[in-house]
PDB file of C-alpha atoms and ligand atoms in Angstrom:
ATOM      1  CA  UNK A   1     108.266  49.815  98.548  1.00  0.00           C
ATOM      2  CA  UNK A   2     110.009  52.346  96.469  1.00  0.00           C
ATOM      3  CA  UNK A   3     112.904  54.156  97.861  1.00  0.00           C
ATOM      4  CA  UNK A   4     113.539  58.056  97.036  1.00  0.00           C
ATOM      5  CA  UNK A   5     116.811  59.998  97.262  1.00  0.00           C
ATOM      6  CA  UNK A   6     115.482  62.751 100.175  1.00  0.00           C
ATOM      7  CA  UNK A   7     117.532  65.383 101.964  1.00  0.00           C
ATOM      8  CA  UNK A   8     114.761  66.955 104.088  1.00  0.00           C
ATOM      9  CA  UNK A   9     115.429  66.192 107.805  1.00  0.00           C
ATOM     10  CA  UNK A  10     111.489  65.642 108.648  1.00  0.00           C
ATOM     11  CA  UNK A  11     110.239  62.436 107.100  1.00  0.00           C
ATOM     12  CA  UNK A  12     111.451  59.556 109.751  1.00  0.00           C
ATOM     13  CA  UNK A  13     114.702  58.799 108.116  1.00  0.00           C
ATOM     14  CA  UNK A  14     115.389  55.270 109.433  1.00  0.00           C
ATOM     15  CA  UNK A  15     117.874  54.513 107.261  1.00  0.00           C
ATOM     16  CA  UNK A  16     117.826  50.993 105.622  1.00  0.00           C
ATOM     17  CA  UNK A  17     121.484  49.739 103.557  1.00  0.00           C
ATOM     18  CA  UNK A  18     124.643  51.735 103.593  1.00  0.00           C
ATOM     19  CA  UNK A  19     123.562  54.881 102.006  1.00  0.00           C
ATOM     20  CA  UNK A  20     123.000  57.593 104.480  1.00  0.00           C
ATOM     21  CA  UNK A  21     120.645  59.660 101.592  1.00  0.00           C
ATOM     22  CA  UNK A  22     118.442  56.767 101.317  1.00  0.00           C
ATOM     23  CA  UNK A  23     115.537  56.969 103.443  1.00  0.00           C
ATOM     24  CA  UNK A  24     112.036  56.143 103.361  1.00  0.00           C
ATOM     25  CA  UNK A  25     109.485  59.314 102.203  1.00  0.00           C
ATOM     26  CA  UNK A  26     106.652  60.017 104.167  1.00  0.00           C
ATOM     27  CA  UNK A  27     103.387  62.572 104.477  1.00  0.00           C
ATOM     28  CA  UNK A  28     102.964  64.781 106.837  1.00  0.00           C
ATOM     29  CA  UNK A  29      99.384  65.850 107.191  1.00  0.00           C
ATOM     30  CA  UNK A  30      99.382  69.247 108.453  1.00  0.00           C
ATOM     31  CA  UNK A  31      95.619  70.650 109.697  1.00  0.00           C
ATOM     32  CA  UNK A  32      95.683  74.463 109.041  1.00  0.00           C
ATOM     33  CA  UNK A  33      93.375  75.425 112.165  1.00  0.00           C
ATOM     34  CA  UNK A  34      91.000  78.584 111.157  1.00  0.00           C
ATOM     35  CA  UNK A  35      92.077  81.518 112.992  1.00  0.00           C
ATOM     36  CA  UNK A  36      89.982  82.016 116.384  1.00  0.00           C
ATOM     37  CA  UNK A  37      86.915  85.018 116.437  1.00  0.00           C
ATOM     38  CA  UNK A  38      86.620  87.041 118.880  1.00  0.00           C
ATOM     39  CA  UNK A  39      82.867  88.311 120.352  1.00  0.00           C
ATOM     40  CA  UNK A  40      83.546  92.312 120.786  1.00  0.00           C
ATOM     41  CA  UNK A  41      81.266  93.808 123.329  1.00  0.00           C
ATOM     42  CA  UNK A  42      79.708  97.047 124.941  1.00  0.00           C
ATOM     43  CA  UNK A  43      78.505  96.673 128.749  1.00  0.00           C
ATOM     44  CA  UNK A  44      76.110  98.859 130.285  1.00  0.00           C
ATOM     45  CA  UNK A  45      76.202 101.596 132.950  1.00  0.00           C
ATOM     46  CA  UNK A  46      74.040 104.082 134.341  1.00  0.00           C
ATOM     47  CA  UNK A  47      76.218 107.440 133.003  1.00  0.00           C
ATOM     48  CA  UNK A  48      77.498 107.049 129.649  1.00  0.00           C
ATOM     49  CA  UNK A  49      75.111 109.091 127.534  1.00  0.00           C
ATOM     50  CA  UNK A  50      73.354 107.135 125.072  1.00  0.00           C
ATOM     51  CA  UNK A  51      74.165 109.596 122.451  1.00  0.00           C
ATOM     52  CA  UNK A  52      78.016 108.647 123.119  1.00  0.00           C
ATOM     53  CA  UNK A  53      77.585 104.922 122.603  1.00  0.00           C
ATOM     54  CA  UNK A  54      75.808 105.429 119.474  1.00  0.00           C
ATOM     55  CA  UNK A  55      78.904 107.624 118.252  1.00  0.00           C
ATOM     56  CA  UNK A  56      80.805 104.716 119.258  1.00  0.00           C
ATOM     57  CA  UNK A  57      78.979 102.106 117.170  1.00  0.00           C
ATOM     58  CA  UNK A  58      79.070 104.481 114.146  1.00  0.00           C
ATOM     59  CA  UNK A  59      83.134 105.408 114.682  1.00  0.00           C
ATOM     60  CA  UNK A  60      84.724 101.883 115.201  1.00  0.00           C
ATOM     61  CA  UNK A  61      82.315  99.348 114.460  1.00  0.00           C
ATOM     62  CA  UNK A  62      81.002 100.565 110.825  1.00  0.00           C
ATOM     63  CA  UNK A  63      77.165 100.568 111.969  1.00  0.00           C
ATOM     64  CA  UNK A  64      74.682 102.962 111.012  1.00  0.00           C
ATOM     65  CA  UNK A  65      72.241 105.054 113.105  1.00  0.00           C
ATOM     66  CA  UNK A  66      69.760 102.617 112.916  1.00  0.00           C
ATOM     67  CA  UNK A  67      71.950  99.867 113.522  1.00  0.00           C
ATOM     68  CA  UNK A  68      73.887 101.185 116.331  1.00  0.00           C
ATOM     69  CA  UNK A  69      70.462 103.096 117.956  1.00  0.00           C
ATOM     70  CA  UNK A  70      69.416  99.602 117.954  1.00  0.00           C
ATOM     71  CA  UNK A  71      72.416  97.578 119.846  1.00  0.00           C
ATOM     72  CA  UNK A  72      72.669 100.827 122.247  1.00  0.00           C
ATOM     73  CA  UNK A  73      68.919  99.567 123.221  1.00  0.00           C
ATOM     74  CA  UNK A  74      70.109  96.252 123.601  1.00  0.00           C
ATOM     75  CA  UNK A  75      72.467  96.841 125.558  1.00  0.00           C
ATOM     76  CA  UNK A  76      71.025  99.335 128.056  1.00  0.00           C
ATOM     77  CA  UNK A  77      67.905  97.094 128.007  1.00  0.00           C
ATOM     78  CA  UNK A  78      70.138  93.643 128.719  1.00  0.00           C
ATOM     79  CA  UNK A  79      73.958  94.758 130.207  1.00  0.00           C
ATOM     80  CA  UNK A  80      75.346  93.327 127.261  1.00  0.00           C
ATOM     81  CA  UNK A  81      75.550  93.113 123.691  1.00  0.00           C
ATOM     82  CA  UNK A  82      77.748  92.368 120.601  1.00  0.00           C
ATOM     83  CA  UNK A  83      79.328  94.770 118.061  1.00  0.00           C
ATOM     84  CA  UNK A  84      80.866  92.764 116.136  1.00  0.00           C
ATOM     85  CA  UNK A  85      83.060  89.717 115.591  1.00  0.00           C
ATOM     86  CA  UNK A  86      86.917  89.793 114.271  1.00  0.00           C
ATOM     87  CA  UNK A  87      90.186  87.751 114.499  1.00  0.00           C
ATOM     88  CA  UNK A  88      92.158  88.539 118.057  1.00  0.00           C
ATOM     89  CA  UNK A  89      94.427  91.405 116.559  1.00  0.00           C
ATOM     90  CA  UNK A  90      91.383  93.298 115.149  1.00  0.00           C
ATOM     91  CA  UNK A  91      89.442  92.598 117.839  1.00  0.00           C
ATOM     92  CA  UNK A  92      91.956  94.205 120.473  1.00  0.00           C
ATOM     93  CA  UNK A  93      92.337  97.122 118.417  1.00  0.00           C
ATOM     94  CA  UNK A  94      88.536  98.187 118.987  1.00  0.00           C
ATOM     95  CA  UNK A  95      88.198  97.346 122.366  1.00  0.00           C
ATOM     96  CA  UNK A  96      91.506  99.443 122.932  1.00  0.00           C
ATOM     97  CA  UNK A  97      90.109 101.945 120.555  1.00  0.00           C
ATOM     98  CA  UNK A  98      86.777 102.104 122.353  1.00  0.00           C
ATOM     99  CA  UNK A  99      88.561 101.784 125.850  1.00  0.00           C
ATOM    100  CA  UNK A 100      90.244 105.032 125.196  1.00  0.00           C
ATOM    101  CA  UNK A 101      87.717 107.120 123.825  1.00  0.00           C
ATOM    102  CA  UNK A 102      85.404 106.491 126.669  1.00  0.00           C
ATOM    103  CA  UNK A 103      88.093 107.868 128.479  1.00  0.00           C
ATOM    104  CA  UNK A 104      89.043 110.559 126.649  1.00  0.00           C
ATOM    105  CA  UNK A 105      85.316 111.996 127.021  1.00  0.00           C
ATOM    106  CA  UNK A 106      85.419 111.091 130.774  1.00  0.00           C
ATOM    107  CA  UNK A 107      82.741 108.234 130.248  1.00  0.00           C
ATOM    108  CA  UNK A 108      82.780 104.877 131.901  1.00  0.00           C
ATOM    109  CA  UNK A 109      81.985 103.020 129.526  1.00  0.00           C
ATOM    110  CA  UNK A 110      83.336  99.380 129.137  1.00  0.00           C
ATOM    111  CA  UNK A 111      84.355  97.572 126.160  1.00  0.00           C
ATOM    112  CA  UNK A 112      85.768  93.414 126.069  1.00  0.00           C
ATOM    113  CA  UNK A 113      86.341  90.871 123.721  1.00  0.00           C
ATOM    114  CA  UNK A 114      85.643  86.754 124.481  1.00  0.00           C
ATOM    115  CA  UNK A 115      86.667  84.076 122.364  1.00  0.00           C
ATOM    116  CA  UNK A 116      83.524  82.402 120.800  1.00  0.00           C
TER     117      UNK A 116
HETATM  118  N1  LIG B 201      72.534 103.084 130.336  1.00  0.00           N
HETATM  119  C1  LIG B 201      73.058 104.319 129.729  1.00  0.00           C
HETATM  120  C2  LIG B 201      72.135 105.468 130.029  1.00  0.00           C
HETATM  121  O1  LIG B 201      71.016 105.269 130.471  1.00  0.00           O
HETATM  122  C3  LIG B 201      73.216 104.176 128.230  1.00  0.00           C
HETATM  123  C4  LIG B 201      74.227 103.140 127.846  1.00  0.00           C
HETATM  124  C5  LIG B 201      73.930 102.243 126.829  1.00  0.00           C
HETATM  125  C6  LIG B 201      75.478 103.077 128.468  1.00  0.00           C
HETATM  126  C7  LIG B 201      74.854 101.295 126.428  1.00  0.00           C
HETATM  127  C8  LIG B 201      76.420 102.134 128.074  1.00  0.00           C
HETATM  128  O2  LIG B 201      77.027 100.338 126.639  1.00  0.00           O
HETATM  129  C9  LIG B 201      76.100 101.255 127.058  1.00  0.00           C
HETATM  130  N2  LIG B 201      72.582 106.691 129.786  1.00  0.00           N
END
């Protein structure tokens, strides 16, 4: 086994002989995890005006009035539906985003995220 002059502290340095700088070199395999997506949501409720919710899916979530006429539907038809999907920090932002708006314009609507 060859041995290497090394001065970084992480690569098990049992020493072997006299020389404190000798040590033995070894890999680290690091696994880079993908970041975690995040499911963001519209519920359904009996008030919110279905004219707000499509304004909603066109202002924050990039969908056009076909597109958000149809996930209003869905939703309304099923409780639930999806609006998009994003990394946590984006994620947060529309649901706060949507969360505030609602409220704003004295609406109940209800906006989450869940990890998928
Ligand atoms: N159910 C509402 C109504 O009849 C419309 C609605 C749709 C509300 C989707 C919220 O996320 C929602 N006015």
């Amino acid at each position: 086994m060859q041995k290497y002059k090394t001065t970084s502290s992480d690569d098990n340095d049992h020493n072997e002989g006299d020389d404190p700088d000798i040590g033995i070199v070894t890999k680290t395999k690091e696994k880079l995890q993908k970041p975690s997506q995040y499911r963001v949501l519209l519920l359904n409720d009996d008030y919110t005006p279905m004219e707000f919710v499509i304004l909603v899916l066109e202002s924050f979530f990039k969908k056009n009035r076909d597109e958000a006429t149809k996930i209003m539907l869905h939703v309304h038809h099923h409780g639930v539906g999806e609006c998009g999907i994003y990394n946590y920090e984006v994620a947060e932002t529309k649901v706060t985003q949507v969360m505030d708006f609602a409220r704003q314009n004295q609406h109940p609507l209800q906006c989450v995220m869940e990890k998928q």
